[in-house]
PDB file of C-alpha atoms and ligand atoms in Angstrom:
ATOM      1  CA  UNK A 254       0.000   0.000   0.000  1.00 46.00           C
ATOM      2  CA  UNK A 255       1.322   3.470  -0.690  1.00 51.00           C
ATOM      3  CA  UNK A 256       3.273   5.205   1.744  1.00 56.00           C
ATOM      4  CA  UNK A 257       1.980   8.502   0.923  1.00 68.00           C
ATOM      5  CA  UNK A 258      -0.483  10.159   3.224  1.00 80.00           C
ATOM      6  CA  UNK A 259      -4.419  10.744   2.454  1.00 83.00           C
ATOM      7  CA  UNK A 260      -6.908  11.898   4.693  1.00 89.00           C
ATOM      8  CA  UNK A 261      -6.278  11.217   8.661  1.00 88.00           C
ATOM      9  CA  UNK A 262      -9.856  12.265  10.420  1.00 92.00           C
ATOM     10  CA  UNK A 263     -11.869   9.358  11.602  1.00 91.00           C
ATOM     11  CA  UNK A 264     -14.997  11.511  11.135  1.00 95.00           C
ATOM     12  CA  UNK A 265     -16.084  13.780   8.951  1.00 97.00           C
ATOM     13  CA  UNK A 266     -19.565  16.009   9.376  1.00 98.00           C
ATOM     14  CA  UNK A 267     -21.920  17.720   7.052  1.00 98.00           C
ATOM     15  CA  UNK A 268     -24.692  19.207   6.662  1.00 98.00           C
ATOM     16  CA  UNK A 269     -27.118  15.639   6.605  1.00 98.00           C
ATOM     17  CA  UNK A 270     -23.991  13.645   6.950  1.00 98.00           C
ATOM     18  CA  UNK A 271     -21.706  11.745   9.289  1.00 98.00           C
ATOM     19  CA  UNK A 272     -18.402  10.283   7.066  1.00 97.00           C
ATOM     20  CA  UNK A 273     -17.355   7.709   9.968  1.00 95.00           C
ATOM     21  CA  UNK A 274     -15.573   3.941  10.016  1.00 90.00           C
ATOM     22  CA  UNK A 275     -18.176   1.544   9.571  1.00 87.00           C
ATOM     23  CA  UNK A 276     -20.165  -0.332  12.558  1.00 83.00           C
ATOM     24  CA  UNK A 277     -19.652  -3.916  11.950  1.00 79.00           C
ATOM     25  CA  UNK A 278     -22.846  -4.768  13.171  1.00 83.00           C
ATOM     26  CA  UNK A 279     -25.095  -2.283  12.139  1.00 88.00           C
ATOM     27  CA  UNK A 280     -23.642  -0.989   8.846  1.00 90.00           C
ATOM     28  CA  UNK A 281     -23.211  -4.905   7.437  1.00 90.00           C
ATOM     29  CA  UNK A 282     -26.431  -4.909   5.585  1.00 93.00           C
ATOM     30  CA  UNK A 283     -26.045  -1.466   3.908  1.00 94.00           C
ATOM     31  CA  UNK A 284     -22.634  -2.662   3.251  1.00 91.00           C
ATOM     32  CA  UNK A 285     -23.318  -5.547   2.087  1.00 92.00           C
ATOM     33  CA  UNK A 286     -26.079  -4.569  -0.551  1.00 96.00           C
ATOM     34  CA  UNK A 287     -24.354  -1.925  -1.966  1.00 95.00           C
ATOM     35  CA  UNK A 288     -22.035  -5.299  -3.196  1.00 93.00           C
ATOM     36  CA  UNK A 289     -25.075  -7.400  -4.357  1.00 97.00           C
ATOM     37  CA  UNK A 290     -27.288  -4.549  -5.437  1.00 98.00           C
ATOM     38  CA  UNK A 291     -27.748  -4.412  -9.854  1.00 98.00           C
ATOM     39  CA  UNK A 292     -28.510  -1.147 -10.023  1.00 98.00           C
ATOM     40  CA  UNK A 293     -25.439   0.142  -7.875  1.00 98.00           C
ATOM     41  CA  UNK A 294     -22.907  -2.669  -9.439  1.00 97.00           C
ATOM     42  CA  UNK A 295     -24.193  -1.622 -13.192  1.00 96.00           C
ATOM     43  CA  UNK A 296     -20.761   0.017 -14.001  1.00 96.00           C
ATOM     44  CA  UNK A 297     -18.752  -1.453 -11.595  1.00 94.00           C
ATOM     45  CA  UNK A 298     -18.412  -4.487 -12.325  1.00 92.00           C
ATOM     46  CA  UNK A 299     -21.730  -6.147 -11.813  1.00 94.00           C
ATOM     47  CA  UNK A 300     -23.529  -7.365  -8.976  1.00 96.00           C
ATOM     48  CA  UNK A 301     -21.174  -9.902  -6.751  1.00 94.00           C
ATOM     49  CA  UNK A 302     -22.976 -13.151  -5.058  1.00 95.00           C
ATOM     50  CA  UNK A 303     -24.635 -12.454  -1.885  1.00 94.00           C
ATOM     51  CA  UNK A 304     -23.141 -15.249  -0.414  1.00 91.00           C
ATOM     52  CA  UNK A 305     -19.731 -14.236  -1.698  1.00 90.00           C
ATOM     53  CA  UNK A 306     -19.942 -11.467  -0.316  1.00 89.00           C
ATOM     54  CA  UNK A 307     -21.160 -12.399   2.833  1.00 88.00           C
ATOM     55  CA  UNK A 308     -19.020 -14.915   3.375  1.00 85.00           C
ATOM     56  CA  UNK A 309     -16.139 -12.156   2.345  1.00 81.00           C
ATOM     57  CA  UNK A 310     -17.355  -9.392   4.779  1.00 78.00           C
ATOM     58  CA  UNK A 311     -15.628 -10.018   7.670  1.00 72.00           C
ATOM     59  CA  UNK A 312     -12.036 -10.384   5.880  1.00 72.00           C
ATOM     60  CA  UNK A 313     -12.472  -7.941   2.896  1.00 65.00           C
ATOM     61  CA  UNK A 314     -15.162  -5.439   2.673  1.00 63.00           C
ATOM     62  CA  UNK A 315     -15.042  -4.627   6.737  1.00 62.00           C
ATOM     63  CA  UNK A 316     -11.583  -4.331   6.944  1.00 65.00           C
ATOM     64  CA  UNK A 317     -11.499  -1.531   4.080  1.00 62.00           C
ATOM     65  CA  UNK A 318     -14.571   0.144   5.528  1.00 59.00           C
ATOM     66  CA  UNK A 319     -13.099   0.193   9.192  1.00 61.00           C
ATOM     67  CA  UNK A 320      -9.455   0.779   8.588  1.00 70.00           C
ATOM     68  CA  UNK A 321      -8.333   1.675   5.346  1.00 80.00           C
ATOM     69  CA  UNK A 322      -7.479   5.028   5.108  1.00 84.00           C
ATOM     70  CA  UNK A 323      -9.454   7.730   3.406  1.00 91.00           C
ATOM     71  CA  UNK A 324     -12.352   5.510   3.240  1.00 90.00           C
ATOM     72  CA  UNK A 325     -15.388   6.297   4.357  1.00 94.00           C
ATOM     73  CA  UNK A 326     -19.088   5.067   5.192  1.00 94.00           C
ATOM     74  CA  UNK A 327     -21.822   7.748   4.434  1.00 97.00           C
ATOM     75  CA  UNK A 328     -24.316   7.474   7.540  1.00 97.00           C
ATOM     76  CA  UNK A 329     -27.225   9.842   8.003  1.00 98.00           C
ATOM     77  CA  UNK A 330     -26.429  12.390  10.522  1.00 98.00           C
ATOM     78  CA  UNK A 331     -30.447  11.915  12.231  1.00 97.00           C
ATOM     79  CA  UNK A 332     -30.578   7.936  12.231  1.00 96.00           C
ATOM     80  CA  UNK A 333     -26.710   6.953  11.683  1.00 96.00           C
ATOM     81  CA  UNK A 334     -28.049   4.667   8.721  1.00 96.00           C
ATOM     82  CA  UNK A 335     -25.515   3.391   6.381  1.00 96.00           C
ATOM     83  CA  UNK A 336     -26.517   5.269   3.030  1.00 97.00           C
ATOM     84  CA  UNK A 337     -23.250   4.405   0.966  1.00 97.00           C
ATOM     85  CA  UNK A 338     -19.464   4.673   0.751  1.00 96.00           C
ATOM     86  CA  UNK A 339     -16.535   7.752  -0.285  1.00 96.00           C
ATOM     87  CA  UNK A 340     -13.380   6.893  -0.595  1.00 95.00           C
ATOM     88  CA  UNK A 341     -10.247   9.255  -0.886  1.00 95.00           C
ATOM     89  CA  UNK A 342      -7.631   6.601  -1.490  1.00 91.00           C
ATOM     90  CA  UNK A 343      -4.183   6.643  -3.066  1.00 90.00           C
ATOM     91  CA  UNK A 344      -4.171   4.918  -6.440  1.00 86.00           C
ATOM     92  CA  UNK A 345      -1.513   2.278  -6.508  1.00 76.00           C
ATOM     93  CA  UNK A 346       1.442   3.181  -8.847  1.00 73.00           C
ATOM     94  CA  UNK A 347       0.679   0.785 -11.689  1.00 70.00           C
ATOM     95  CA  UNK A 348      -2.940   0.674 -11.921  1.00 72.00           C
ATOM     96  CA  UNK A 349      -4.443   0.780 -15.356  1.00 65.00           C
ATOM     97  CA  UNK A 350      -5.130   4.343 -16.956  1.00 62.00           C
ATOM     98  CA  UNK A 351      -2.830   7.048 -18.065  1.00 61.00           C
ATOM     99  CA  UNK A 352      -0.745   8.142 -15.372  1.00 59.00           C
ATOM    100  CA  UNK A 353      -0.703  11.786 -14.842  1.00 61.00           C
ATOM    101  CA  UNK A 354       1.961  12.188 -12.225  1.00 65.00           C
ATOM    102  CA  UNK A 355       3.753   9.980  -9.998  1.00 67.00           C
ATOM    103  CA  UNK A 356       1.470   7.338 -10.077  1.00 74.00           C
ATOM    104  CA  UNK A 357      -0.221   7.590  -6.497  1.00 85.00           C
ATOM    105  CA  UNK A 358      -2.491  10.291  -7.187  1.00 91.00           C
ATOM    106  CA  UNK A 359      -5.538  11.060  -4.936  1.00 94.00           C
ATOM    107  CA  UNK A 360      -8.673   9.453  -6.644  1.00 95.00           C
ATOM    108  CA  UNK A 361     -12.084   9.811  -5.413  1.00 97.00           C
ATOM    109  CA  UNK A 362     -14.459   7.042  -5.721  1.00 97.00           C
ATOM    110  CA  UNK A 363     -18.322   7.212  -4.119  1.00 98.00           C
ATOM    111  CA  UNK A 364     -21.034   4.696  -4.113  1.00 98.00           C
ATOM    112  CA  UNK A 365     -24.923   5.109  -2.664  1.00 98.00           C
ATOM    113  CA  UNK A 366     -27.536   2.721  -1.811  1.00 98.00           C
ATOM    114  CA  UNK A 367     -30.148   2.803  -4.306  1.00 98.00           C
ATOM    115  CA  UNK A 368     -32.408   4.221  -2.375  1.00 98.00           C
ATOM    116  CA  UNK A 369     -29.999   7.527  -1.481  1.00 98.00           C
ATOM    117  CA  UNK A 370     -29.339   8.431  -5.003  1.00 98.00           C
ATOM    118  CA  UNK A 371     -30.886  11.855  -6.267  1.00 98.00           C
ATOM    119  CA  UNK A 372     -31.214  13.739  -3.225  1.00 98.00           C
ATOM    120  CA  UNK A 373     -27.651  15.268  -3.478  1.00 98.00           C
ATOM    121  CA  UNK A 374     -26.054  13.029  -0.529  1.00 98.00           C
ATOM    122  CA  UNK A 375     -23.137  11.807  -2.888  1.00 98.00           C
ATOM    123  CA  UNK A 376     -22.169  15.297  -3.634  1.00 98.00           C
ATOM    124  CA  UNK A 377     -22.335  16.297  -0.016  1.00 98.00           C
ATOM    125  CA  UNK A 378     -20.038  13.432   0.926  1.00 98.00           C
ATOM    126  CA  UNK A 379     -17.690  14.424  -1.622  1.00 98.00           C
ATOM    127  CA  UNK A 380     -17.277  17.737  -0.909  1.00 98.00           C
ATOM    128  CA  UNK A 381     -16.956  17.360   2.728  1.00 98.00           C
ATOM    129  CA  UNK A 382     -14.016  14.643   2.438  1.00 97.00           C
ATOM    130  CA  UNK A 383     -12.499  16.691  -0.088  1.00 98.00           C
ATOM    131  CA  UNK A 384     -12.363  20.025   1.797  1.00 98.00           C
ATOM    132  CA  UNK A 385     -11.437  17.751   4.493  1.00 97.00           C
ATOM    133  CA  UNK A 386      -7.868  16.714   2.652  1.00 96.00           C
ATOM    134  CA  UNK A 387      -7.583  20.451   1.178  1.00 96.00           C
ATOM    135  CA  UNK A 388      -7.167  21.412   4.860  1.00 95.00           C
ATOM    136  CA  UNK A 389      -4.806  18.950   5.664  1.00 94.00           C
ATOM    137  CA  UNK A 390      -3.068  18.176   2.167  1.00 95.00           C
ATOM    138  CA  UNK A 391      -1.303  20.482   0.274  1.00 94.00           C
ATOM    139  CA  UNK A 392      -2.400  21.329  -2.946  1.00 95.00           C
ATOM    140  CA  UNK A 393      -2.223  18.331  -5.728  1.00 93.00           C
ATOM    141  CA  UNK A 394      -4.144  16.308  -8.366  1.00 94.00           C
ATOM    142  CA  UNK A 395      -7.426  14.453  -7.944  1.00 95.00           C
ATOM    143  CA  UNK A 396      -8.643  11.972  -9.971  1.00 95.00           C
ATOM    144  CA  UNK A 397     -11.505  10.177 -10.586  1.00 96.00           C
ATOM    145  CA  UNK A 398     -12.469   7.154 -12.945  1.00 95.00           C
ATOM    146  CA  UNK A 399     -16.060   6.450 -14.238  1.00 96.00           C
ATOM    147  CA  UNK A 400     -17.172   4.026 -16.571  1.00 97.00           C
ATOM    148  CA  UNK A 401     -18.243   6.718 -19.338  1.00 98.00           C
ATOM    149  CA  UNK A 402     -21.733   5.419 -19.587  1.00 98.00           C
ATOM    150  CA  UNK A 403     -22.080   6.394 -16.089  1.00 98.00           C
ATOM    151  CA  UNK A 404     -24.000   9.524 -16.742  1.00 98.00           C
ATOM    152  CA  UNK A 405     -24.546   9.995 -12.954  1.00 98.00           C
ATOM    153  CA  UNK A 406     -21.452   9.670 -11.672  1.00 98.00           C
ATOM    154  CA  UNK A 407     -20.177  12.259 -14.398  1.00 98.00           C
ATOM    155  CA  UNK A 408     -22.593  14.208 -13.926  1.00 98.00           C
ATOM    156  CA  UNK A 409     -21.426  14.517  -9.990  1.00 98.00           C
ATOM    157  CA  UNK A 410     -17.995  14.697 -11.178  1.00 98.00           C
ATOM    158  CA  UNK A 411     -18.925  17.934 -13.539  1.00 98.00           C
ATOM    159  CA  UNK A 412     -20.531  19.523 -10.340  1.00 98.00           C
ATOM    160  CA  UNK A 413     -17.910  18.748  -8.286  1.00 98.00           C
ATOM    161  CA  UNK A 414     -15.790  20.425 -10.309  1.00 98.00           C
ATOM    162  CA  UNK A 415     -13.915  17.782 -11.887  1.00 97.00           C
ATOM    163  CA  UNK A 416     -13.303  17.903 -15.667  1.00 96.00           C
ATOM    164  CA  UNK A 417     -12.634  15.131 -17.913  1.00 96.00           C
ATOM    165  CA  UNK A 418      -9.052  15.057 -19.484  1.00 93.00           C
ATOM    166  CA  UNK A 419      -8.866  11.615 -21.227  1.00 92.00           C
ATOM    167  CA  UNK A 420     -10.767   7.995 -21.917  1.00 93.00           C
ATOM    168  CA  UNK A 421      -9.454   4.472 -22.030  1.00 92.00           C
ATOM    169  CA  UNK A 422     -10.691   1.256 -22.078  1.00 91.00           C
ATOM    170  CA  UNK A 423     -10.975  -0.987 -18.918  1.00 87.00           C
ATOM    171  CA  UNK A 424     -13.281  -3.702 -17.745  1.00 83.00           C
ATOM    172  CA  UNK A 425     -14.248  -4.068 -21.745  1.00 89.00           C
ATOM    173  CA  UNK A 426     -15.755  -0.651 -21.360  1.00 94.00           C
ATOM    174  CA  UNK A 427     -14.839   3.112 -22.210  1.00 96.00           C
ATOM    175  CA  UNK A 428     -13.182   4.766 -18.916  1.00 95.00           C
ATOM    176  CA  UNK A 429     -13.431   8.777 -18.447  1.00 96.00           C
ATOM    177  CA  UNK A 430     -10.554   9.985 -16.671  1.00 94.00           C
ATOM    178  CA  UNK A 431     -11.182  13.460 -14.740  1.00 95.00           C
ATOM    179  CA  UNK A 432      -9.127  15.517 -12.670  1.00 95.00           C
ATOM    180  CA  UNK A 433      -9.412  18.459 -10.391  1.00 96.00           C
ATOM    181  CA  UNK A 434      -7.047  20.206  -8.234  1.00 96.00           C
ATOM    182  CA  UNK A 435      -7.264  19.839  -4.326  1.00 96.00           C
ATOM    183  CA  UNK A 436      -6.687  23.366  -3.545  1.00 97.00           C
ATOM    184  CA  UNK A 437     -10.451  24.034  -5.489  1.00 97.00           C
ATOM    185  CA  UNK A 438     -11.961  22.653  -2.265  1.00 98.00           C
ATOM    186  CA  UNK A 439     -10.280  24.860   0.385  1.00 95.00           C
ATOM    187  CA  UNK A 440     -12.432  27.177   1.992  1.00 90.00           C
TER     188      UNK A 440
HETATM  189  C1  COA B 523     -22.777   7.925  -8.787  1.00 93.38           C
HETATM  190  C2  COA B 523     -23.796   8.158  -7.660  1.00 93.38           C
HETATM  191  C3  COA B 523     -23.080   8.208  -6.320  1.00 93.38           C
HETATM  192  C4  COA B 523     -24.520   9.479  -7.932  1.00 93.38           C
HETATM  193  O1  COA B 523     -25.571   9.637  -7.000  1.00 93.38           O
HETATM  194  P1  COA B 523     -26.552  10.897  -7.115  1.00 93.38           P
HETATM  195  O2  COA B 523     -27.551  10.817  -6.041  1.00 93.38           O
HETATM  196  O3  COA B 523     -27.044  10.981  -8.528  1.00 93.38           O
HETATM  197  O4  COA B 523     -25.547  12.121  -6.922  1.00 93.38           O
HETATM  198  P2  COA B 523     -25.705  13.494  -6.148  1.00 93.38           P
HETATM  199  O5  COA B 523     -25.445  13.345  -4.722  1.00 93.38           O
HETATM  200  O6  COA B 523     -24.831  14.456  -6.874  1.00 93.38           O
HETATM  201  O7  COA B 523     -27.220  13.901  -6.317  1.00 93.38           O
HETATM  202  C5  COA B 523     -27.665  14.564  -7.486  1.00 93.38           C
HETATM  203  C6  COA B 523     -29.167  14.488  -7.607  1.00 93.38           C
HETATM  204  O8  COA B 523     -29.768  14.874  -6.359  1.00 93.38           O
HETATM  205  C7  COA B 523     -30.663  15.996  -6.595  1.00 93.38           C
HETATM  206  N1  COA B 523     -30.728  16.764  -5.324  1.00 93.38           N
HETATM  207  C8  COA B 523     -31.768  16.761  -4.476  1.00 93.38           C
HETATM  208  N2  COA B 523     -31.496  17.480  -3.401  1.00 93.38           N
HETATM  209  C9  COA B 523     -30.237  17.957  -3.531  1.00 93.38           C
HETATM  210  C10 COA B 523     -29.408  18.766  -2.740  1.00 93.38           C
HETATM  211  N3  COA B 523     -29.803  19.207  -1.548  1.00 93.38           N
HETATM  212  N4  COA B 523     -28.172  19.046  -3.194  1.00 93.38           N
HETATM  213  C11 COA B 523     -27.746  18.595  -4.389  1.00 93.38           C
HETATM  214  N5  COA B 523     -28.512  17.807  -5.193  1.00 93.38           N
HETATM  215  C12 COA B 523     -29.748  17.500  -4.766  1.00 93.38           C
HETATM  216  C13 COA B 523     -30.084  16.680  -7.786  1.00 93.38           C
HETATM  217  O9  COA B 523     -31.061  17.481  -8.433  1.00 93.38           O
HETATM  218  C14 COA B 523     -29.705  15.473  -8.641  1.00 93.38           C
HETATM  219  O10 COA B 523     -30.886  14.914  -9.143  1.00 93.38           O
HETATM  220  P3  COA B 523     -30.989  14.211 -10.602  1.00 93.38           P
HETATM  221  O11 COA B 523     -30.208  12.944 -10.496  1.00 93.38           O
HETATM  222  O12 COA B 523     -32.421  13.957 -10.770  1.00 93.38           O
HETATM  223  O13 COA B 523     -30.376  15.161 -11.566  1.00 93.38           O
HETATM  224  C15 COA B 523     -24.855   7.013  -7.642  1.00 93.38           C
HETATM  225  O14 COA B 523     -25.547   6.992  -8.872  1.00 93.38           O
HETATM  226  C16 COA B 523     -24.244   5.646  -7.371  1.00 93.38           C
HETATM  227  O15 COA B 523     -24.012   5.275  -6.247  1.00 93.38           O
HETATM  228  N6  COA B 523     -24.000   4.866  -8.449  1.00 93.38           N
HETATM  229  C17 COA B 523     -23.485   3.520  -8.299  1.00 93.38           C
HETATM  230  C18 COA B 523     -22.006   3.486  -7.895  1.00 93.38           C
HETATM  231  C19 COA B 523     -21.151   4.122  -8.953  1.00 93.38           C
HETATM  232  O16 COA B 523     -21.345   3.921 -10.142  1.00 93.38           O
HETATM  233  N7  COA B 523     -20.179   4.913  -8.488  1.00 93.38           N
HETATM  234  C20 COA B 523     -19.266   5.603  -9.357  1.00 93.38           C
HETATM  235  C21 COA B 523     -18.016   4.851  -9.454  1.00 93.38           C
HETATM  236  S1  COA B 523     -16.811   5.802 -10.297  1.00 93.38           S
END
């Protein structure tokens, strides 16, 4: 894992939102659909096996959401329901894409139940890790991937700020590769 550093708070408030380390006991089902659910998975990969994933929790999925850092579960800040997932992560040198730098960028990735999407949570999430990092990074590229057919997740990207500055083909699909600079979110 890269050495270089990403975002250090454990918790991260907004507006509707708490960014927090997941619950293992409470979060696991919101965790664990957001793996299995079509409509989430559509260009990510595709829906995994619920008892794959199940069966994977424990080792894989709750040991990113708890630990790894920069990552994120989106809870509402009145119930502390598990809505979805930001992550502010270092991309590994080597990963697939062009390379823009020195290989580790930041790169922002974001994922929301189903039944969160279109009532501007993602966006909140975003911008609250990413002024987050501005305060406590110094100024540097951000990237962010999306499947080009993922018209909502560019979309978000566009608000954010992001723009796109190349495609390339991944997972048999067309990629979009945006950046932004993390000194946009300092306030
Ligand atoms: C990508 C994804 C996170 C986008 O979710 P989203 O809810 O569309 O994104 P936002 O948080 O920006 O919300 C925007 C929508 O909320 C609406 N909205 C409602 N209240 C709002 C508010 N207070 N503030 C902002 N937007 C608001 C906007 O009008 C917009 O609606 P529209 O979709 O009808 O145009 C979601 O589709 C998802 O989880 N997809 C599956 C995972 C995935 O593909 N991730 C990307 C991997 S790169």
């Amino acid at each position: 894992m890269s050495q270089s550093p990403t975002l250090s708070a454990a918790e991260i408030p907004s507006e509707r939102l708490l960014l927090r380390r997941a619950l293992l006991d409470t979060d696991r089902e919101g965790l664990i659909e957001l793996s299995t659910d079509p409509d989430v998975r559509a260009y990510i990969g595709g829906p995994r096996p619920r008892s794959e994933v199940e069966q994977h929790f424990d080792s894989v999925l709750a040991a990113d959401a708890t630990t790894r850092p920069g990552s994120y579960v989106i809870a509402n800040n009145a119930t502390n329901r598990v809505i979805g997932m930001v992550m502010l992560s270092r991309r590994s040198a080597g990963s697939p894409g062009p390379v823009t730098g020195d290989g580790e960028e930041l790169e922002l990735g974001y994922e929301l139940r189903r039944g969160a999407w279109g009532a501007g949570y993602a966006f909140e999430a975003a911008t609250a890790v990413l002024r987050a990092a501005a305060g406590e990074l110094p100024d540097q590229p951000v990237l962010l991937t999306t499947q080009t057919a993922n018209t909502r997740s560019l979309n978000l990207a566009t608000r954010l700020g992001f723009r796109p500055v190349s495609t390339f083909e991944e997972y048999g699909a067309e990629q979009t590769l945006c950046t932004a600079r993390l000194s946009m979110f300092r306030l």
